[in-house]
PDB file of C-alpha atoms in Angstrom:
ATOM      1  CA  UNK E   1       0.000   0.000   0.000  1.00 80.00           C
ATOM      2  CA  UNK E   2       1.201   3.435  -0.845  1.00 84.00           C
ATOM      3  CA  UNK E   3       2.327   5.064   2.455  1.00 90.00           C
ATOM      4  CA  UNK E   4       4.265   8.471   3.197  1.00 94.00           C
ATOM      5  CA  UNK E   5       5.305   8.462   6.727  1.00 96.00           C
ATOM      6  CA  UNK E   6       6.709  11.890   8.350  1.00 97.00           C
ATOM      7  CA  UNK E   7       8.620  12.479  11.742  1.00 97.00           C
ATOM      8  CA  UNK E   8       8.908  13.726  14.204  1.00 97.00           C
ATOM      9  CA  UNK E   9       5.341  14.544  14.262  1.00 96.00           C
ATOM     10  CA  UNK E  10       6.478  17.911  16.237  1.00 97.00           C
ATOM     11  CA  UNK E  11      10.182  19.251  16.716  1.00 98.00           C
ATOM     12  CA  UNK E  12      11.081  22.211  19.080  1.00 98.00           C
ATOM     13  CA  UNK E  13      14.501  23.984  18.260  1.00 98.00           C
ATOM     14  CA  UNK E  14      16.134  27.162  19.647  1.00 98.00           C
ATOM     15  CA  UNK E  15      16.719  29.356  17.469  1.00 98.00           C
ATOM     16  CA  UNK E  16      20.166  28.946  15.720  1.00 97.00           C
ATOM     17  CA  UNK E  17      19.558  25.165  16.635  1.00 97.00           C
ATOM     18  CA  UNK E  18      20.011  22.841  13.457  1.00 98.00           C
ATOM     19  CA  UNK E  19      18.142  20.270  12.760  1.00 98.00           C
ATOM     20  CA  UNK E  20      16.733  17.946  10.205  1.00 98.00           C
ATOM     21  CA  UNK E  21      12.682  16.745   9.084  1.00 98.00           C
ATOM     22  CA  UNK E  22      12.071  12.817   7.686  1.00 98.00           C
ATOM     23  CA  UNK E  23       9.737  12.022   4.916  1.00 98.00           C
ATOM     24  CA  UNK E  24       9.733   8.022   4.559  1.00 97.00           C
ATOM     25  CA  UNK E  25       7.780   6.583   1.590  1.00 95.00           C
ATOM     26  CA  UNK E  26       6.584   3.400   0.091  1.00 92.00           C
ATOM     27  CA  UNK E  27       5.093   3.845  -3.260  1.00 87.00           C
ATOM     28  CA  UNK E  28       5.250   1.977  -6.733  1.00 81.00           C
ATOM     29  CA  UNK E  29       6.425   3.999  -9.268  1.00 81.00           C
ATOM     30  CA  UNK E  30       7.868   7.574  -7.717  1.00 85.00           C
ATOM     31  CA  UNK E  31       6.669  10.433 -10.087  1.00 86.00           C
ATOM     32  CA  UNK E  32       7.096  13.117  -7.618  1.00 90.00           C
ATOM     33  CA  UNK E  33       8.038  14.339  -3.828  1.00 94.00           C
ATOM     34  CA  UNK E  34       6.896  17.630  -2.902  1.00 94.00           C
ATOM     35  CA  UNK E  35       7.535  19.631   0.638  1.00 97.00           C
ATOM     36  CA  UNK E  36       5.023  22.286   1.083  1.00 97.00           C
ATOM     37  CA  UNK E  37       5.077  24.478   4.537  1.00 98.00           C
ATOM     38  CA  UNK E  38       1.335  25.339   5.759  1.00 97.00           C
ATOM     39  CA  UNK E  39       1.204  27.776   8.394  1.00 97.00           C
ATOM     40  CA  UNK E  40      -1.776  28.080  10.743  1.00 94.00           C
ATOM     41  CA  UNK E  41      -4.856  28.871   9.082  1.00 92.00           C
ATOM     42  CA  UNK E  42      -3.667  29.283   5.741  1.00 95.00           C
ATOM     43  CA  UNK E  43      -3.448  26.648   3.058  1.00 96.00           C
ATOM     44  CA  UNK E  44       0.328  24.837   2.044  1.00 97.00           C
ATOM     45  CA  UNK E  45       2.859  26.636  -0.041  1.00 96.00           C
ATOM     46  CA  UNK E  46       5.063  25.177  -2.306  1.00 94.00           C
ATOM     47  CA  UNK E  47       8.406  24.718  -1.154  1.00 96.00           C
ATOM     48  CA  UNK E  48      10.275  22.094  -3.578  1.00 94.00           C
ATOM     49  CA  UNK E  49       9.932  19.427  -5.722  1.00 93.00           C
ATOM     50  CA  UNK E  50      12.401  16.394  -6.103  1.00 94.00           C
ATOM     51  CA  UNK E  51      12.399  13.609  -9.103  1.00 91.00           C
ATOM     52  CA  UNK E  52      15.166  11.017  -8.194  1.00 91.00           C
ATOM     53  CA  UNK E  53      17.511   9.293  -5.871  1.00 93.00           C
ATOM     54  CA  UNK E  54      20.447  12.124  -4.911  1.00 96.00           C
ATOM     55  CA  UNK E  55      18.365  14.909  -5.689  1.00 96.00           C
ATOM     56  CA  UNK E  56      18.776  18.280  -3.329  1.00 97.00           C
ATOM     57  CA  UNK E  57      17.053  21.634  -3.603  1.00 97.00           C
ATOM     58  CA  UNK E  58      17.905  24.847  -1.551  1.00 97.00           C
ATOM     59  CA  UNK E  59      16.093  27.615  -0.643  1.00 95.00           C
ATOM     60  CA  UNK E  60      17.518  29.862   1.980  1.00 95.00           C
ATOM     61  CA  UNK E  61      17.593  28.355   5.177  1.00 96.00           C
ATOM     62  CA  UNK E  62      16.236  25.104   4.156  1.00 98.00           C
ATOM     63  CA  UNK E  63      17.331  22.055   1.711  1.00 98.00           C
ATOM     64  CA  UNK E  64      15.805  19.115   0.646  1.00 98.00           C
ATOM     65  CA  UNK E  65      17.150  16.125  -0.311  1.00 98.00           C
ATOM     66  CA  UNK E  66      15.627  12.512  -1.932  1.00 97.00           C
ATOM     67  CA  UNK E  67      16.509   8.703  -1.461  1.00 94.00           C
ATOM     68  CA  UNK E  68      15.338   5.799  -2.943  1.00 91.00           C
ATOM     69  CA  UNK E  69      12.884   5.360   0.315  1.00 93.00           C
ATOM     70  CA  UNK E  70      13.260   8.840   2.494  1.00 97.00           C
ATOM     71  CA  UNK E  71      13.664  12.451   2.057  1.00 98.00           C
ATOM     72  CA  UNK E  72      14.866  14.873   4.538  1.00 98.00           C
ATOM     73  CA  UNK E  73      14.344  18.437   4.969  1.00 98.00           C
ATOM     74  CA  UNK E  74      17.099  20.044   6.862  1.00 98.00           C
ATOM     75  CA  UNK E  75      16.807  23.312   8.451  1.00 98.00           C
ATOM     76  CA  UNK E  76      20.175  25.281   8.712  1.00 98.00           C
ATOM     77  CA  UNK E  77      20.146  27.917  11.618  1.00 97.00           C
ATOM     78  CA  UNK E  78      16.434  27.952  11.848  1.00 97.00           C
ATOM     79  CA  UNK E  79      14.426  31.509  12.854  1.00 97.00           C
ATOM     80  CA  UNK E  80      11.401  31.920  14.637  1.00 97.00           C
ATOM     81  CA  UNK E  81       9.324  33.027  11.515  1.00 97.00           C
ATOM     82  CA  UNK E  82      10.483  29.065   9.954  1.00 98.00           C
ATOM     83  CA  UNK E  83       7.632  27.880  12.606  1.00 98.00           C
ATOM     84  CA  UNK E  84       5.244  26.102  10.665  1.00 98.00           C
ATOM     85  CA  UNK E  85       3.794  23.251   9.820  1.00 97.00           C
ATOM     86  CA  UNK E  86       6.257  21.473   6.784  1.00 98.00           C
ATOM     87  CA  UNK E  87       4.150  18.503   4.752  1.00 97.00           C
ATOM     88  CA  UNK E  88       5.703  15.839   2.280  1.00 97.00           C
ATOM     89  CA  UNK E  89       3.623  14.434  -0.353  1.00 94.00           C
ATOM     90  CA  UNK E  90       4.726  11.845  -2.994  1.00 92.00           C
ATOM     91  CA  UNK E  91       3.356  11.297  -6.634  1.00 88.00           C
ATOM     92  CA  UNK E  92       2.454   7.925  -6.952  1.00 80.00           C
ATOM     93  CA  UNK E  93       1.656   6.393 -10.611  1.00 70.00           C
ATOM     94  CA  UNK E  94      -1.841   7.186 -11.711  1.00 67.00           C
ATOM     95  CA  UNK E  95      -3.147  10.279 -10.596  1.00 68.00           C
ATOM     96  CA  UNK E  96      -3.038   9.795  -7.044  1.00 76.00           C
ATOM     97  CA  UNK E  97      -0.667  11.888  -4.498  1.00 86.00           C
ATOM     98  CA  UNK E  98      -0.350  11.005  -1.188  1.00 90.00           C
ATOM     99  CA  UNK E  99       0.439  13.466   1.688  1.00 93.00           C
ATOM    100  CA  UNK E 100       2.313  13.047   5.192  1.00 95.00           C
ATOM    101  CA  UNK E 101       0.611  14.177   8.234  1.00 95.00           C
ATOM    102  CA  UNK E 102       3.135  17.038   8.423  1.00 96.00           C
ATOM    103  CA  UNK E 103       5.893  18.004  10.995  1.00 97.00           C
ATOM    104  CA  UNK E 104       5.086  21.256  13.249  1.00 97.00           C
ATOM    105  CA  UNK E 105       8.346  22.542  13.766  1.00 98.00           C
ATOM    106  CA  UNK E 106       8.334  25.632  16.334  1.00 98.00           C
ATOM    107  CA  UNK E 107      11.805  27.708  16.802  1.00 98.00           C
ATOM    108  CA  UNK E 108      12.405  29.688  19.991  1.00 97.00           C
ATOM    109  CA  UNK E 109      14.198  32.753  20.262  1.00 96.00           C
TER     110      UNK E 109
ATOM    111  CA  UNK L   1      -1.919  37.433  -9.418  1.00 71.00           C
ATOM    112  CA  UNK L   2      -4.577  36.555  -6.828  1.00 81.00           C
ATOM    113  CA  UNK L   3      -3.295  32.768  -7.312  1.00 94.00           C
ATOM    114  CA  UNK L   4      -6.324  30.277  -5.851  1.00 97.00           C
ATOM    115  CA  UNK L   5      -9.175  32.055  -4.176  1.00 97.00           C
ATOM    116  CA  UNK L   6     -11.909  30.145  -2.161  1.00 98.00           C
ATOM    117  CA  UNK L   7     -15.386  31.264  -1.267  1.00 97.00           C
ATOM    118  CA  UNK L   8     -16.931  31.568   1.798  1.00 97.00           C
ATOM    119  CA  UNK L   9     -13.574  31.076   4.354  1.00 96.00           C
ATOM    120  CA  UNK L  10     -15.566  29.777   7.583  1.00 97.00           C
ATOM    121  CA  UNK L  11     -18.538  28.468   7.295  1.00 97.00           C
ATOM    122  CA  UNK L  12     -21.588  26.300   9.988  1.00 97.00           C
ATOM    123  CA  UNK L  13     -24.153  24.015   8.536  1.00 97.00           C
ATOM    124  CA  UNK L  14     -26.693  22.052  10.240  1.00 97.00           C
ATOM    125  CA  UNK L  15     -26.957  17.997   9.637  1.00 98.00           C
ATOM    126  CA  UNK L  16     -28.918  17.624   6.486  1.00 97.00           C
ATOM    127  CA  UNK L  17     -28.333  21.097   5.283  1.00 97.00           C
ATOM    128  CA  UNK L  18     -26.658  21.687   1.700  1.00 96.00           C
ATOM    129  CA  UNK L  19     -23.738  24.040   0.557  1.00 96.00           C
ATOM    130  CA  UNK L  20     -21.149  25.153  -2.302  1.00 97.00           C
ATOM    131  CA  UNK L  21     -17.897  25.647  -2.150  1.00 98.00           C
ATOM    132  CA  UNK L  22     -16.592  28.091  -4.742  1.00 97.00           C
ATOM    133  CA  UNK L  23     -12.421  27.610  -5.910  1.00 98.00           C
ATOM    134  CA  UNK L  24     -11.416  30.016  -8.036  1.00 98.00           C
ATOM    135  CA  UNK L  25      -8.034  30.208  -9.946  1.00 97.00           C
ATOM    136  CA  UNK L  26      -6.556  33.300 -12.682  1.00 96.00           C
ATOM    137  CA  UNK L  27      -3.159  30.795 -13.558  1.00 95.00           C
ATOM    138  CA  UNK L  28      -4.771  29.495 -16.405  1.00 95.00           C
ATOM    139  CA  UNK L  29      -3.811  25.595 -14.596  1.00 94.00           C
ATOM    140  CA  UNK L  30      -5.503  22.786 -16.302  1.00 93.00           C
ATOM    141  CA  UNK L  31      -5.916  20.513 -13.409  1.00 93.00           C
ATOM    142  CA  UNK L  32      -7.756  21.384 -10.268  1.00 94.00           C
ATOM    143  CA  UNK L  33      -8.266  19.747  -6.832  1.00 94.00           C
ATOM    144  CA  UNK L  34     -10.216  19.391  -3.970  1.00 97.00           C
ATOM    145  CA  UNK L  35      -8.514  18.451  -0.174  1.00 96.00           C
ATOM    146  CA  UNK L  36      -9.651  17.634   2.994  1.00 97.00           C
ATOM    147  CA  UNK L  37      -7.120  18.585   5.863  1.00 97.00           C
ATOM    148  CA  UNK L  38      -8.275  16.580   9.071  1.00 95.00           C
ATOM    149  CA  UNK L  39      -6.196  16.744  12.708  1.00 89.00           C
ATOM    150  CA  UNK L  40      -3.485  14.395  12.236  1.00 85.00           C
ATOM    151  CA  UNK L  41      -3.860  13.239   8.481  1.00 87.00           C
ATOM    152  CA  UNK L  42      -2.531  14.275   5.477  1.00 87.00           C
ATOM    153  CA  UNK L  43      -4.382  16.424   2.492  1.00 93.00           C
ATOM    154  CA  UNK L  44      -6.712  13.332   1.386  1.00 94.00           C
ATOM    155  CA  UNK L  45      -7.805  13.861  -2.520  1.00 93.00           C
ATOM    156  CA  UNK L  46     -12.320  14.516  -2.930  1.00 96.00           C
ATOM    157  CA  UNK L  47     -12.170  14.982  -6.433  1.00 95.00           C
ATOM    158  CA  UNK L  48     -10.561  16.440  -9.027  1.00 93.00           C
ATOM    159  CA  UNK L  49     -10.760  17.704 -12.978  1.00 94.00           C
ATOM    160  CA  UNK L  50      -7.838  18.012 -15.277  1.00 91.00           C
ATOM    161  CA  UNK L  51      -9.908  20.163 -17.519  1.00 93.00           C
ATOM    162  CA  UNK L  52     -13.119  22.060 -18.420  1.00 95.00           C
ATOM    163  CA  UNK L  53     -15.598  19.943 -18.044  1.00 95.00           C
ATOM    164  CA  UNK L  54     -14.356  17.111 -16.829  1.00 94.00           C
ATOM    165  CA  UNK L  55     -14.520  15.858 -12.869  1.00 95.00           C
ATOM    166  CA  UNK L  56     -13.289  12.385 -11.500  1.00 93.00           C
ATOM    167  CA  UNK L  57     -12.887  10.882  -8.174  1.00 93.00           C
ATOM    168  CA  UNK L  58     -10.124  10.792  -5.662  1.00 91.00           C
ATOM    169  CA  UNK L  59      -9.502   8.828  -2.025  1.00 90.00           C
ATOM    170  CA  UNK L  60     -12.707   9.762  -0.079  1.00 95.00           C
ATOM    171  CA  UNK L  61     -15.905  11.056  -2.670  1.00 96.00           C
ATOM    172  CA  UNK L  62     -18.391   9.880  -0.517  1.00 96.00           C
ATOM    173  CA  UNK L  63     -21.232  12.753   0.154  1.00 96.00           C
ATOM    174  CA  UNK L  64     -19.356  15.063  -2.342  1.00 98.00           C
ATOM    175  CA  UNK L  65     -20.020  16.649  -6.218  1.00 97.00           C
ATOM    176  CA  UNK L  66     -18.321  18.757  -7.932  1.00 97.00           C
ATOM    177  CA  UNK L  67     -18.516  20.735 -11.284  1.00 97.00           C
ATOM    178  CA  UNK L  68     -16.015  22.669 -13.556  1.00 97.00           C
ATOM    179  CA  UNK L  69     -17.691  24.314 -16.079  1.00 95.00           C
ATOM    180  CA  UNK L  70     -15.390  26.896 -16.570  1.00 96.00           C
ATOM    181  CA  UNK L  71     -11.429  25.956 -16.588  1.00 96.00           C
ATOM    182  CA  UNK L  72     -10.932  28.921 -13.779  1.00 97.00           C
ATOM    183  CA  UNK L  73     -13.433  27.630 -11.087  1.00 98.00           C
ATOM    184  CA  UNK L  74     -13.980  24.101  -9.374  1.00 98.00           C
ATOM    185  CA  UNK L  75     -17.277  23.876  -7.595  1.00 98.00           C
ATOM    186  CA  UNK L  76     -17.911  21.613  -4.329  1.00 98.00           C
ATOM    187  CA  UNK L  77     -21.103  20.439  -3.547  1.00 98.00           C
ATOM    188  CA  UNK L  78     -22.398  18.959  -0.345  1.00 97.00           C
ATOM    189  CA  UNK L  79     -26.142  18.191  -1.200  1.00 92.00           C
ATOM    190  CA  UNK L  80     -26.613  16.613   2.700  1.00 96.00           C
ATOM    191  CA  UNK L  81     -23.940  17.481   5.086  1.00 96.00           C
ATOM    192  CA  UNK L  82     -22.967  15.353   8.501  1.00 97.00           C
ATOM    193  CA  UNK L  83     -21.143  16.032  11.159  1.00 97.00           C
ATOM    194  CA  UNK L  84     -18.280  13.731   9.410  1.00 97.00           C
ATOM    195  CA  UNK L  85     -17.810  16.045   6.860  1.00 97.00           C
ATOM    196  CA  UNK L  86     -16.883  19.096   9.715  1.00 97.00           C
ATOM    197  CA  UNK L  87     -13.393  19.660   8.729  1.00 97.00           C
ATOM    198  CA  UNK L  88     -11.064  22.043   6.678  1.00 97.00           C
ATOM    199  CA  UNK L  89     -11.335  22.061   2.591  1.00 98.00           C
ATOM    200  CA  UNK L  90      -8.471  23.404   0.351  1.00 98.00           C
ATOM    201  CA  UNK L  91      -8.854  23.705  -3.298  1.00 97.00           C
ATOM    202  CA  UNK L  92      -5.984  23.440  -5.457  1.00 95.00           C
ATOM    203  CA  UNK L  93      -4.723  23.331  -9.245  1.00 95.00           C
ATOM    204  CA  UNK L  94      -1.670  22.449 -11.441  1.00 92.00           C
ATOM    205  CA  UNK L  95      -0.518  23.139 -14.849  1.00 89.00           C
ATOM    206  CA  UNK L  96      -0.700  19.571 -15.897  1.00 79.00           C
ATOM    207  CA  UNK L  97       1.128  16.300 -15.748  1.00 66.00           C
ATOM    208  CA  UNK L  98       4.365  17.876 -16.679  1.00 55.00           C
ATOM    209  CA  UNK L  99       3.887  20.479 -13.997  1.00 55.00           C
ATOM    210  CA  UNK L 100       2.772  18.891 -11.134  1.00 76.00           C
ATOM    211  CA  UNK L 101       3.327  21.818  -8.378  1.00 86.00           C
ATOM    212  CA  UNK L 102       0.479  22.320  -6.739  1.00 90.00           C
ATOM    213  CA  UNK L 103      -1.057  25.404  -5.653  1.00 94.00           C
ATOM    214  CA  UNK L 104      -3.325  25.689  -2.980  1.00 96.00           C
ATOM    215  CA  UNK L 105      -6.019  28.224  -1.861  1.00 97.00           C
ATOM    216  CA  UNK L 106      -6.242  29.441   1.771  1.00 97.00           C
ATOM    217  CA  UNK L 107      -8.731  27.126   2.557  1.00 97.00           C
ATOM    218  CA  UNK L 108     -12.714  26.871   4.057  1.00 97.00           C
ATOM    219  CA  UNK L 109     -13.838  26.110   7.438  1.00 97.00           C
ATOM    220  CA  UNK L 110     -16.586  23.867   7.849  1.00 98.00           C
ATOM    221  CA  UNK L 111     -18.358  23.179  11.031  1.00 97.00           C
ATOM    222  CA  UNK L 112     -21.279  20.731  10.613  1.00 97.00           C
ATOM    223  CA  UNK L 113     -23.395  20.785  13.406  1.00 97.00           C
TER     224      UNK L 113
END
């Protein structure tokens, strides 16, 4: 069965404090793994896509990076304003994409 | 760009009653998507169009239509709502199977009573 399995399911960090986000995933036929951060109230905005094994994507603070089974999002001398909630979804073959249940990451001053 | 818009943001039905959800989008995307976002699971798929005129089903349907009958807005129906359906609803859309970013709307309350 198609799974996408994210941890921790909440992460506390001072600020300054790196640290990094898991995105496991079983699914036949990868076409796809997006991170998206969502923060309260508000719907999720697109933070990167990734297509194969050894991929990585930066964008400021954060990077994202893709194995054949996981993906990690790792958060380089996090702020308060990265607090949010930070979701993984995988394409799967057909038209089906399957989301995590998201980390809520929360960085103290 | 307004991006995806959704109509009304909050909103509190009684069991039985009906409502529409309006998704609006000025990207010119050919795919569009409806989400339910429930306390501790992921976006699950309603339904979903990849064009004008055309709607299909995703993960949970159940007690849910929708129509596109213009490529800019995706319409969600709930002709009977229950207390199951309370939850939050984001629409979203995509350029197409090449492009498959997807962009969401800020999203509709729903409290059913």
């Amino acid at each position: 069965e198609d799974q996408v399995t994210q941890s921790p399911e909440a992460l506390r960090l001072q600020e300054g404090e790196s640290s990094s986000l898991n995105c496991s995933y079983t699914v036949s036929g990868l076409r796809g793994l997006f991170w998206y951060r969502q923060d309260p109230g508000k719907g999720p905005e697109f933070l990167f896509t990734l297509y194969s094994a050894g991929e990585e994507k930066e964008k400021e603070r954060l990077k994202a990076t893709l194995t054949k089974k996981e993906s990690f999002l790792h958060i380089t001398a996090p702020k308060p304003e990265d607090s949010a909630t930070y979701l993984c979804a995988v394409r799967a073959g057909g038209f089906k994409t399957i989301f995590g249940a998201g980390t809520r990451l929360f960085v103290k001053a | 760009n307004a991006g995806v818009t959704q109509t009304p943001k909050f909103r509190v039905l009684k069991t039985g009653q009906s409502m529409t959800l309006l998704c609006a989008q000025d990207m010119n995307h050919e795919y569009m998507y409806w989400y339910r976002q429930d306390p501790g699971m992921g976006l699950r798929l309603i339904h979903y169009s990849v064009g004008e005129g055309t709607t299909a089903k995703g993960e949970v349907p159940d007690g849910y239509n929708v129509s596109r009958l213009k490529k800019q807005n995706f319409l969600l129906g709930l002709e009977s709502a229950a207390p199951s359906q309370t939850s939050v609803y984001f629409c979203a859309s995509s350029r197409g199977l090449a492009q498959e970013t997807q962009y969401f709307g800020p999203g509709t309350r729903l409290l059913v009573l």
